[in-house]
Amino acid sequence: MRNGQRQLGRWLGRLAFVLFMVVAIGVMYFTNLFLTERFTETTRNRAELRMTLYAANLISELQRNSIVPQLLARDPELLNALRAQEYTLSTQRLLSFVDEIGAASLMLLDKDGRTVAATDRNRLGENHRTAPYFVNALRANATIFTTFQKETGGYGFFYSRRMDDTTGAFGVITVEVDLQKLERGWAGISDAVFVADSAGQIILATEPRWRGLDEASALARQSAPSAIQRALRATQDWAALSVDAYLKGEAVMRRETRIPFQGWKMVSFTTYDSVREKVNGALALEIMGFAILLALSFFVRSRKNENRMRLFQRESAELRALNLRLQREIAEREKVEKTLEVAEQSLAQSSKLAALGEMSAAVSHELNQPLAAMKTYLAGARLLLQRKRPEEALSSFQRIDDLIERMGAITKQLKSYARKGSDSFQPVDTRDAVASALAMMEPQLKSRQVLITRTMPSEPAMISGDRLRLEQVIINLLRNALDATKGVTEPTVDVILAVGETVRLTVRDNGPGVDDLDALFEPFYTTKQPGDGTGLGLAISSGIVNDHGGRLTARNGQHGGAVFEVQLPILRQDLEAAE
């Protein structure tokens, strides 16, 4: 059964891989078609926009120079120079115009075609009798535009006009238009651009070899394509490119526009490099994404197999360990059954001894405070008798007698410590218990000079409990506060009694605080020096508060010191009667 499931899982994995590859190839194919068409259209629009801009610049340059011959043909200084055949200042006159006009050159020809003034001084004295721009200008009474192929292979573009008066023609002014600067600007981009005249002959081109040829001859004048270039041609169909021509073995997009000047046209060839780069970049991202998905799927599958193997090994090890553990437990159970009776007897004896030790420690702790008070009162009575003040000494003896009665009540109460019942509980005003405890601690407070701040409610704080045991809790808290403030310069103890949903008594000191709050209420835990305490005060106090249905908590104050809080259930019946 398990082998069949493994075989099925393998076949499903192979099928998923095949489907994944089919989907990946399909997505990349359609992405290539979509992006190629989109980017090709964008490239085509940009090429058309550039051609419109180039044509506008060309027409602007031609129109700007076309008016110059008409203006210069009427210049009085040039006319006078031709009449008088005095050309000393004529060249300087033409130089003053050429920078402002932006023409390539200006020439002044006499009626015989000889250059008598020119912005290019090297051309002075040249004879242009047979030049078409000179011959056509003499024949027409208008500005003539002439395209003239130079000996260097390039073309010159001239505007010329006859200079005459009533006596007849006596010279020609020529303006050479600087279209080569536009040609140089076109060569700075990736497009190949040429301008052809009405006969289809290329007169401006970014490729110098094209000048003087027609378009077909210009495209044929290329080096033989290499094997790589032929391979690129063969893959154009896969790239979904609309190839118009091949330039230097590379597919290009051909765009043509008409120039409204003497039947000229402008043609540009734009490469598909930008289209290929963008499409290839998108396809590379898709391939990377599919590769990452495939790697993640393989990783997840391998992790599942690894986790499955670990699970099988862990289950086998757990079964072996469980078998050994059962065998040990059987042997240990037999051994435990034999020693159970002895252990029960030892436990009972230990419990008795522990209870006896706790009881003796509790008796020692609870009687320690009345004994200390009695010692203080006896010393005071002795001093009063020495000073012959017997009436005040009798008051101290009366307090000693009260303490003896209290000690008797404590020992009587400790006899029934194990019962901790609530049969003897009576209504108690917590304010009286606090006042009694403070009175009992009066000798220690006076000897230490501790500032006691007492905050009491005006209404009774009634609870149901044992007043003597409640005073015992308050005395323990006060004594701990006094011990905690021994190292403080100005010791202060705040006693706050509040009545709300419960009766809440708070004892706060300005000592160093408590380090270990978790072990604070455990028996025999103390932070005092050996001999100063037994560590049972807070444990006994917590037990007494719990017997009263309340809770004793401790925390460290925000500004230092320890804060002990006793919460006791309020006596509702007495509270309602008081209201």
Short mmCIF file of C-alpha atoms in Angstrom, two decimals, residues 43-529:
data_model
loop_
_atom_site.label_atom_id
_atom_site.label_comp_id
_atom_site.label_asym_id
_atom_site.label_seq_id
_atom_site.Cartn_x
_atom_site.Cartn_y
_atom_site.Cartn_z
CA THR A 43 9.76 52.95 -30.97
CA ARG A 44 7.87 53.63 -34.21
CA ASN A 45 6.08 56.61 -32.68
CA ARG A 46 9.34 58.02 -31.37
CA ALA A 47 11.00 57.60 -34.77
CA GLU A 48 8.14 59.43 -36.48
CA LEU A 49 8.32 62.20 -33.91
CA ARG A 50 12.07 62.60 -34.49
CA MET A 51 11.60 62.70 -38.27
CA THR A 52 8.95 65.40 -37.93
CA LEU A 53 11.38 67.40 -35.80
CA TYR A 54 14.24 66.87 -38.28
CA ALA A 55 12.08 67.93 -41.24
CA ALA A 56 10.91 71.04 -39.40
CA ASN A 57 14.51 72.02 -38.61
CA LEU A 58 15.52 71.46 -42.26
CA ILE A 59 12.67 73.61 -43.62
CA SER A 60 13.41 76.30 -41.03
CA GLU A 61 17.07 76.44 -42.03
CA LEU A 62 16.21 76.68 -45.73
CA GLN A 63 13.57 79.36 -45.24
CA ARG A 64 15.82 81.41 -42.99
CA ASN A 65 18.57 81.50 -45.65
CA SER A 66 16.22 81.98 -48.64
CA ILE A 67 15.57 85.64 -47.87
CA VAL A 68 19.25 86.56 -47.53
CA PRO A 69 20.13 86.87 -51.28
CA GLN A 70 17.20 89.17 -51.88
CA LEU A 71 18.36 91.47 -49.08
CA LEU A 72 22.04 91.44 -50.06
CA ALA A 73 21.20 92.04 -53.76
CA ARG A 74 19.85 95.46 -52.74
CA ASP A 75 22.76 96.40 -50.45
CA PRO A 76 24.08 99.80 -51.69
CA GLU A 77 27.69 99.18 -50.73
CA LEU A 78 27.85 95.90 -52.62
CA LEU A 79 26.13 97.46 -55.65
CA ASN A 80 28.53 100.41 -55.67
CA ALA A 81 31.48 98.05 -55.37
CA LEU A 82 30.34 96.11 -58.45
CA ARG A 83 29.78 99.32 -60.44
CA ALA A 84 33.12 100.80 -59.51
CA GLN A 85 34.87 97.41 -59.45
CA GLU A 86 36.38 98.42 -56.10
CA TYR A 87 36.12 95.40 -53.72
CA THR A 88 38.46 96.40 -50.95
CA LEU A 89 35.72 96.57 -48.29
CA SER A 90 33.31 94.05 -49.83
CA THR A 91 34.74 90.98 -48.08
CA GLN A 92 34.59 92.75 -44.73
CA ARG A 93 31.00 93.70 -45.54
CA LEU A 94 30.08 90.04 -46.16
CA LEU A 95 31.85 88.90 -42.97
CA SER A 96 29.70 91.28 -40.99
CA PHE A 97 26.61 89.43 -42.23
CA VAL A 98 27.66 85.77 -42.09
CA ASP A 99 27.67 85.33 -38.31
CA GLU A 100 24.26 86.94 -37.96
CA ILE A 101 22.79 84.92 -40.82
CA GLY A 102 24.31 81.57 -39.80
CA ALA A 103 25.16 80.61 -43.42
CA ALA A 104 28.07 78.42 -44.42
CA SER A 105 29.55 81.09 -46.67
CA LEU A 106 28.72 84.21 -48.71
CA MET A 107 30.25 85.02 -52.12
CA LEU A 108 29.98 88.04 -54.40
CA LEU A 109 30.56 87.23 -58.11
CA ASP A 110 31.02 89.75 -60.85
CA LYS A 111 29.28 89.43 -64.23
CA ASP A 112 32.09 87.14 -65.49
CA GLY A 113 31.60 84.67 -62.58
CA ARG A 114 34.83 85.63 -60.78
CA THR A 115 34.74 85.72 -56.97
CA VAL A 116 35.47 89.31 -55.99
CA ALA A 117 34.41 89.05 -52.30
CA ALA A 118 33.85 86.03 -50.02
CA THR A 119 33.68 85.15 -46.36
CA ASP A 120 36.18 82.37 -47.16
CA ARG A 121 39.21 84.35 -48.39
CA ASN A 122 40.67 81.20 -49.95
CA ARG A 123 37.95 81.34 -52.58
CA LEU A 124 38.77 84.87 -53.81
CA GLY A 125 39.55 84.84 -57.50
CA GLU A 126 37.78 81.55 -58.24
CA ASN A 127 35.81 81.41 -61.46
CA HIS A 128 32.23 80.12 -61.28
CA ARG A 129 31.21 80.98 -64.85
CA THR A 130 29.85 77.46 -65.50
CA ALA A 131 28.43 76.83 -62.02
CA PRO A 132 24.67 76.23 -62.16
CA TYR A 133 23.97 78.62 -59.31
CA PHE A 134 25.70 81.41 -61.32
CA VAL A 135 24.22 80.58 -64.73
CA ASN A 136 20.65 80.11 -63.41
CA ALA A 137 20.81 83.31 -61.37
CA LEU A 138 21.80 85.41 -64.36
CA ARG A 139 18.93 83.97 -66.39
CA ALA A 140 16.21 84.52 -63.76
CA ASN A 141 15.11 87.62 -61.98
CA ALA A 142 14.46 85.73 -58.72
CA THR A 143 16.23 83.86 -55.95
CA ILE A 144 17.46 80.49 -57.26
CA PHE A 145 18.12 77.37 -55.07
CA THR A 146 20.73 75.00 -56.44
CA THR A 147 22.01 71.67 -55.15
CA PHE A 148 25.60 71.24 -56.26
CA GLN A 149 27.76 68.12 -55.75
CA LYS A 150 31.24 69.02 -54.71
CA GLU A 151 34.45 67.32 -55.77
CA THR A 152 34.84 65.86 -52.25
CA GLY A 153 31.62 63.88 -52.69
CA GLY A 154 29.44 66.02 -50.51
CA TYR A 155 26.77 68.43 -51.60
CA GLY A 156 26.54 72.16 -51.43
CA PHE A 157 23.27 74.01 -51.14
CA PHE A 158 23.22 77.53 -52.58
CA TYR A 159 20.76 80.37 -52.79
CA SER A 160 21.79 82.88 -55.52
CA ARG A 161 20.32 86.07 -56.96
CA ARG A 162 21.27 88.43 -59.76
CA MET A 163 22.44 91.95 -58.83
CA ASP A 164 21.41 94.54 -61.46
CA ASP A 165 20.06 98.01 -62.03
CA THR A 166 18.54 99.85 -64.97
CA THR A 167 21.69 99.34 -67.02
CA GLY A 168 21.58 95.56 -66.64
CA ALA A 169 23.11 92.72 -64.57
CA PHE A 170 26.63 93.18 -63.27
CA GLY A 171 26.98 90.43 -60.61
CA VAL A 172 25.53 87.58 -58.51
CA ILE A 173 25.32 87.16 -54.73
CA THR A 174 25.38 83.52 -53.43
CA VAL A 175 24.53 82.14 -49.99
CA GLU A 176 25.67 78.62 -49.14
CA VAL A 177 23.23 77.00 -46.66
CA ASP A 178 24.89 75.05 -43.86
CA LEU A 179 22.82 71.83 -43.84
CA GLN A 180 25.82 69.76 -42.77
CA LYS A 181 25.30 70.86 -39.16
CA LEU A 182 21.87 69.19 -39.25
CA GLU A 183 23.49 66.12 -40.75
CA ARG A 184 26.04 66.04 -37.93
CA GLY A 185 23.24 66.36 -35.37
CA TRP A 186 21.40 63.40 -36.89
CA ALA A 187 24.55 61.28 -36.73
CA GLY A 188 24.63 61.60 -32.96
CA ILE A 189 21.69 59.24 -32.51
CA SER A 190 21.14 55.55 -33.22
CA ASP A 191 19.00 56.15 -36.31
CA ALA A 192 20.38 56.21 -39.85
CA VAL A 193 18.84 59.19 -41.68
CA PHE A 194 19.08 60.44 -45.27
CA VAL A 195 17.38 63.11 -47.38
CA ALA A 196 16.78 62.47 -51.08
CA ASP A 197 15.79 64.94 -53.78
CA SER A 198 12.89 64.57 -56.19
CA ALA A 199 14.95 62.20 -58.35
CA GLY A 200 15.61 59.89 -55.43
CA GLN A 201 19.28 60.82 -55.17
CA ILE A 202 20.59 61.03 -51.59
CA ILE A 203 21.91 64.53 -50.87
CA LEU A 204 22.15 64.39 -47.05
CA ALA A 205 22.94 61.26 -45.02
CA THR A 206 24.40 60.17 -41.71
CA GLU A 207 26.30 57.51 -43.71
CA PRO A 208 28.81 59.38 -45.93
CA ARG A 209 28.94 56.49 -48.46
CA TRP A 210 25.26 56.97 -49.28
CA ARG A 211 25.59 60.47 -50.74
CA GLY A 212 24.92 60.54 -54.47
CA LEU A 213 23.23 57.09 -54.50
CA ASP A 214 19.63 56.02 -54.53
CA GLU A 215 18.16 54.13 -51.60
CA ALA A 216 18.54 50.64 -53.06
CA SER A 217 22.17 51.21 -54.00
CA ALA A 218 22.91 52.73 -50.61
CA LEU A 219 21.50 49.76 -48.71
CA ALA A 220 23.37 47.36 -50.98
CA ARG A 221 26.70 49.10 -50.27
CA GLN A 222 27.45 47.13 -47.09
CA SER A 223 29.94 44.54 -46.04
CA ALA A 224 28.93 40.90 -46.47
CA PRO A 225 26.90 39.68 -43.45
CA SER A 226 28.63 37.30 -41.07
CA ALA A 227 27.26 33.97 -39.88
CA ILE A 228 26.07 35.59 -36.65
CA GLN A 229 24.23 38.27 -38.61
CA ARG A 230 22.59 35.65 -40.82
CA ALA A 231 21.51 33.80 -37.66
CA LEU A 232 20.04 37.03 -36.34
CA ARG A 233 18.03 37.39 -39.54
CA ALA A 234 16.76 33.84 -39.17
CA THR A 235 15.52 34.52 -35.64
CA GLN A 236 13.65 37.73 -36.45
CA ASP A 237 10.37 35.88 -36.96
CA TRP A 238 10.60 34.35 -33.46
CA ALA A 239 11.14 37.83 -32.03
CA ALA A 240 7.90 38.95 -33.72
CA LEU A 241 9.60 42.04 -35.18
CA SER A 242 8.12 43.78 -38.22
CA VAL A 243 11.34 44.03 -40.26
CA ASP A 244 11.36 46.73 -42.96
CA ALA A 245 15.01 46.44 -44.06
CA TYR A 246 18.43 45.19 -43.04
CA LEU A 247 21.18 47.63 -42.22
CA LYS A 248 24.68 46.25 -41.59
CA GLY A 249 23.14 42.81 -41.20
CA GLU A 250 20.67 43.99 -38.58
CA ALA A 251 16.92 44.35 -38.90
CA VAL A 252 15.72 47.94 -38.85
CA MET A 253 12.44 49.83 -38.98
CA ARG A 254 12.06 52.18 -41.99
CA ARG A 255 10.06 55.40 -41.66
CA GLU A 256 9.58 57.97 -44.43
CA THR A 257 8.18 61.48 -44.51
CA ARG A 258 7.77 64.08 -47.25
CA ILE A 259 9.54 67.45 -46.99
CA PRO A 260 7.55 70.30 -48.55
CA PHE A 261 10.54 71.58 -50.52
CA GLN A 262 11.28 70.70 -54.16
CA GLY A 263 9.95 67.15 -53.78
CA TRP A 264 12.46 66.12 -51.10
CA LYS A 265 11.83 63.22 -48.76
CA MET A 266 13.42 62.08 -45.50
CA VAL A 267 13.93 58.41 -44.58
CA SER A 268 15.11 57.01 -41.22
CA PHE A 269 16.18 53.49 -40.22
CA THR A 270 15.70 52.69 -36.52
CA THR A 271 17.23 49.59 -34.95
CA TYR A 272 15.30 47.24 -32.70
CA ASP A 273 18.01 47.20 -30.03
CA SER A 274 15.88 49.08 -27.48
CA VAL A 275 12.93 46.79 -28.19
CA ARG A 276 15.07 43.69 -27.77
CA GLU A 277 16.65 45.00 -24.58
CA LYS A 278 13.30 45.75 -22.96
CA VAL A 279 11.68 42.50 -24.08
CA ASN A 280 14.73 40.45 -23.09
CA GLY A 281 14.79 42.17 -19.71
CA ALA A 282 11.14 41.29 -19.08
CA LEU A 283 11.69 37.71 -20.27
CA ALA A 284 14.75 37.42 -18.02
CA LEU A 285 12.67 38.49 -15.03
CA GLU A 286 10.00 35.93 -15.94
CA ILE A 287 12.59 33.19 -16.33
CA MET A 288 14.10 34.15 -12.99
CA GLY A 289 10.66 34.07 -11.36
CA PHE A 290 9.83 30.65 -12.80
CA ALA A 291 13.26 29.37 -11.78
CA ILE A 292 12.71 30.60 -8.22
CA LEU A 293 9.26 28.96 -8.13
CA LEU A 294 10.72 25.72 -9.43
CA ALA A 295 13.55 25.83 -6.89
CA LEU A 296 11.07 26.54 -4.09
CA SER A 297 8.89 23.62 -5.16
CA PHE A 298 11.92 21.30 -5.17
CA PHE A 299 12.97 22.65 -1.79
CA VAL A 300 9.51 22.15 -0.27
CA ARG A 301 9.31 18.63 -1.71
CA SER A 302 12.75 17.72 -0.35
CA ARG A 303 11.83 19.18 3.05
CA LYS A 304 8.64 17.10 3.12
CA ASN A 305 10.59 13.93 2.32
CA GLU A 306 13.18 14.80 4.94
CA ASN A 307 10.53 15.51 7.56
CA ARG A 308 8.76 12.26 6.69
CA MET A 309 11.97 10.29 7.15
CA ARG A 310 12.67 12.04 10.42
CA LEU A 311 9.12 11.25 11.58
CA PHE A 312 9.56 7.56 10.77
CA GLN A 313 12.91 7.45 12.58
CA ARG A 314 11.51 9.32 15.58
CA GLU A 315 8.49 6.99 15.80
CA SER A 316 10.76 3.93 15.67
CA ALA A 317 13.03 5.36 18.36
CA GLU A 318 10.04 6.31 20.51
CA LEU A 319 8.60 2.80 20.24
CA ARG A 320 11.92 1.27 21.30
CA ALA A 321 12.28 3.74 24.16
CA LEU A 322 8.68 3.09 25.23
CA ASN A 323 9.30 -0.66 25.35
CA LEU A 324 12.40 -0.20 27.50
CA ARG A 325 10.60 2.29 29.75
CA LEU A 326 7.70 -0.13 30.29
CA GLN A 327 10.12 -2.85 31.31
CA ARG A 328 11.86 -0.53 33.77
CA GLU A 329 8.55 0.70 35.16
CA ILE A 330 7.40 -2.85 35.82
CA ALA A 331 10.60 -3.58 37.71
CA GLU A 332 10.43 -0.29 39.61
CA ARG A 333 6.77 -0.81 40.47
CA GLU A 334 7.57 -4.15 42.06
CA LYS A 335 10.37 -2.54 44.02
CA VAL A 336 8.20 0.42 45.09
CA GLU A 337 5.43 -1.83 46.34
CA LYS A 338 7.90 -3.53 48.67
CA THR A 339 9.16 -0.25 50.18
CA LEU A 340 5.82 1.56 50.24
CA GLU A 341 4.93 0.60 53.82
CA VAL A 342 8.32 1.73 55.15
CA ALA A 343 8.07 5.03 53.29
CA GLU A 344 4.59 5.73 54.63
CA GLN A 345 5.74 5.25 58.18
CA SER A 346 8.80 7.49 57.68
CA LEU A 347 6.63 10.17 56.08
CA ALA A 348 4.18 10.21 58.96
CA GLN A 349 6.99 10.57 61.47
CA SER A 350 8.64 13.37 59.43
CA SER A 351 5.35 15.25 59.20
CA LYS A 352 4.93 15.14 62.96
CA LEU A 353 8.46 16.43 63.54
CA ALA A 354 8.00 19.21 60.94
CA ALA A 355 4.74 20.35 62.50
CA LEU A 356 6.34 20.36 65.95
CA GLY A 357 9.32 22.42 64.67
CA GLU A 358 7.05 24.94 62.93
CA MET A 359 4.89 25.27 66.04
CA SER A 360 7.88 25.90 68.30
CA ALA A 361 9.30 28.47 65.88
CA ALA A 362 5.92 30.21 65.63
CA VAL A 363 5.57 30.35 69.43
CA SER A 364 9.09 31.83 69.70
CA HIS A 365 8.36 34.42 67.03
CA GLU A 366 4.97 35.55 68.33
CA LEU A 367 6.06 35.78 71.97
CA ASN A 368 9.20 37.69 71.03
CA GLN A 369 7.32 40.94 70.34
CA PRO A 370 5.38 41.10 73.70
CA LEU A 371 8.56 40.15 75.58
CA ALA A 372 10.45 42.97 73.91
CA ALA A 373 7.67 45.40 74.82
CA MET A 374 7.65 44.14 78.43
CA LYS A 375 11.40 44.67 78.67
CA THR A 376 10.96 48.26 77.50
CA TYR A 377 8.11 48.94 79.94
CA LEU A 378 10.09 47.40 82.88
CA ALA A 379 13.06 49.65 82.10
CA GLY A 380 10.74 52.63 82.00
CA ALA A 381 9.05 51.65 85.30
CA ARG A 382 12.44 51.23 87.00
CA LEU A 383 13.47 54.70 85.85
CA LEU A 384 10.15 56.19 87.06
CA LEU A 385 10.53 54.58 90.51
CA GLN A 386 14.06 55.95 90.81
CA ARG A 387 12.62 59.38 90.05
CA LYS A 388 9.88 58.83 92.66
CA ARG A 389 7.00 58.83 90.19
CA PRO A 390 5.06 55.74 91.32
CA GLU A 391 1.79 56.70 89.62
CA GLU A 392 3.38 56.64 86.18
CA ALA A 393 5.22 53.43 87.06
CA LEU A 394 1.86 51.80 87.87
CA SER A 395 0.73 52.67 84.34
CA SER A 396 3.76 50.79 82.93
CA PHE A 397 2.98 47.81 85.20
CA GLN A 398 -0.60 47.85 83.91
CA ARG A 399 0.67 47.66 80.33
CA ILE A 400 2.97 44.80 81.34
CA ASP A 401 -0.05 43.01 82.77
CA ASP A 402 -1.92 43.56 79.45
CA LEU A 403 0.99 42.09 77.57
CA ILE A 404 1.02 39.04 79.84
CA GLU A 405 -2.67 38.51 79.07
CA ARG A 406 -1.90 38.90 75.37
CA MET A 407 0.86 36.28 75.62
CA GLY A 408 -1.61 33.93 77.23
CA ALA A 409 -4.07 34.55 74.42
CA ILE A 410 -1.35 33.91 71.84
CA THR A 411 -0.35 30.58 73.42
CA LYS A 412 -4.00 29.62 73.67
CA GLN A 413 -4.48 30.54 70.01
CA LEU A 414 -1.40 28.58 68.90
CA LYS A 415 -2.80 25.47 70.57
CA SER A 416 -5.59 25.52 68.00
CA TYR A 417 -3.32 26.55 65.10
CA ALA A 418 -3.99 23.37 63.16
CA ARG A 419 -7.74 24.01 63.18
CA LYS A 420 -7.70 27.58 61.82
CA GLY A 421 -11.41 27.75 62.04
CA SER A 422 -13.66 30.78 61.81
CA ASP A 423 -16.01 29.88 64.70
CA SER A 424 -14.54 32.60 66.95
CA PHE A 425 -14.77 35.40 64.36
CA GLN A 426 -16.56 38.56 65.49
CA PRO A 427 -17.22 41.99 63.95
CA VAL A 428 -13.99 44.00 64.22
CA ASP A 429 -13.35 47.63 63.38
CA THR A 430 -9.99 47.60 61.61
CA ARG A 431 -9.28 51.13 62.82
CA ASP A 432 -9.18 49.88 66.42
CA ALA A 433 -6.83 47.04 65.48
CA VAL A 434 -4.45 49.49 63.78
CA ALA A 435 -4.54 51.86 66.77
CA SER A 436 -3.86 48.99 69.21
CA ALA A 437 -0.94 47.71 67.12
CA LEU A 438 0.59 51.19 66.91
CA ALA A 439 0.24 51.58 70.69
CA MET A 440 2.05 48.27 71.23
CA MET A 441 4.85 49.38 68.88
CA GLU A 442 5.12 52.79 70.57
CA PRO A 443 8.37 52.05 72.52
CA GLN A 444 10.20 50.86 69.39
CA LEU A 445 8.93 53.83 67.40
CA LYS A 446 10.12 56.33 69.99
CA SER A 447 13.55 54.72 70.32
CA ARG A 448 14.06 54.79 66.53
CA GLN A 449 12.54 58.25 65.90
CA VAL A 450 10.55 57.00 62.91
CA LEU A 451 8.02 59.29 61.25
CA ILE A 452 4.68 57.48 61.19
CA THR A 453 2.08 58.79 58.75
CA ARG A 454 -1.34 57.41 59.51
CA THR A 455 -4.34 57.80 57.15
CA MET A 456 -7.65 56.49 58.53
CA PRO A 457 -11.20 56.65 57.15
CA SER A 458 -13.87 58.52 59.09
CA GLU A 459 -16.39 55.66 58.83
CA PRO A 460 -15.91 52.25 60.51
CA ALA A 461 -13.87 49.66 58.57
CA MET A 462 -15.77 46.56 59.73
CA ILE A 463 -14.67 43.01 59.02
CA SER A 464 -15.51 39.60 60.47
CA GLY A 465 -12.42 38.17 62.16
CA ASP A 466 -10.21 37.73 65.18
CA ARG A 467 -8.96 41.08 66.40
CA LEU A 468 -5.98 39.60 68.25
CA ARG A 469 -4.74 37.78 65.15
CA LEU A 470 -5.35 40.85 63.00
CA GLU A 471 -3.25 42.96 65.40
CA GLN A 472 -0.59 40.27 65.16
CA VAL A 473 -0.46 40.77 61.36
CA ILE A 474 -0.26 44.56 61.66
CA ILE A 475 2.53 44.36 64.28
CA ASN A 476 4.52 42.02 62.03
CA LEU A 477 4.20 44.43 59.11
CA LEU A 478 5.19 47.43 61.24
CA ARG A 479 8.16 45.61 62.70
CA ASN A 480 9.36 44.60 59.21
CA ALA A 481 9.03 48.24 58.11
CA LEU A 482 11.12 49.40 61.09
CA ASP A 483 13.80 46.82 60.34
CA ALA A 484 13.86 47.82 56.67
CA THR A 485 14.50 51.51 57.49
CA LYS A 486 17.43 50.99 59.85
CA GLY A 487 19.94 52.25 57.28
CA VAL A 488 17.82 55.22 56.16
CA THR A 489 18.65 58.76 57.30
CA GLU A 490 15.02 59.89 57.65
CA PRO A 491 12.95 56.72 58.16
CA THR A 492 9.27 57.03 57.26
CA VAL A 493 6.45 54.50 57.54
CA ASP A 494 3.02 55.17 56.00
CA VAL A 495 -0.04 53.33 57.36
CA ILE A 496 -3.06 53.78 55.08
CA LEU A 497 -6.48 52.25 55.77
CA ALA A 498 -9.14 52.57 53.05
CA VAL A 499 -12.67 51.20 52.66
CA GLY A 500 -14.18 50.33 49.27
CA GLU A 501 -15.25 47.00 47.89
CA THR A 502 -12.83 45.58 50.46
CA VAL A 503 -10.98 46.84 53.52
CA ARG A 504 -7.46 47.62 52.32
CA LEU A 505 -4.58 48.21 54.74
CA THR A 506 -1.28 49.44 53.22
CA VAL A 507 2.05 49.64 55.09
CA ARG A 508 4.75 51.43 53.09
CA ASP A 509 8.35 52.24 54.06
CA ASN A 510 11.22 54.09 52.42
CA GLY A 511 13.77 51.33 52.84
CA PRO A 512 15.77 49.54 50.10
CA GLY A 513 12.86 47.34 49.00
CA VAL A 514 12.65 43.56 48.54
CA ASP A 515 14.94 41.63 46.16
CA ASP A 516 13.11 38.29 45.96
CA LEU A 517 9.34 38.87 46.05
CA ASP A 518 8.55 35.27 45.03
CA ALA A 519 10.12 33.67 48.15
CA LEU A 520 9.00 36.42 50.54
CA PHE A 521 6.08 34.51 52.13
CA GLU A 522 7.83 31.15 52.38
CA PRO A 523 8.51 29.85 55.92
CA PHE A 524 11.97 30.54 57.35
CA TYR A 525 12.83 33.02 54.57
CA THR A 526 14.43 36.18 56.00
CA THR A 527 16.73 38.98 54.90
CA LYS A 528 17.78 39.83 58.48
CA GLN A 529 21.01 38.96 60.19
#
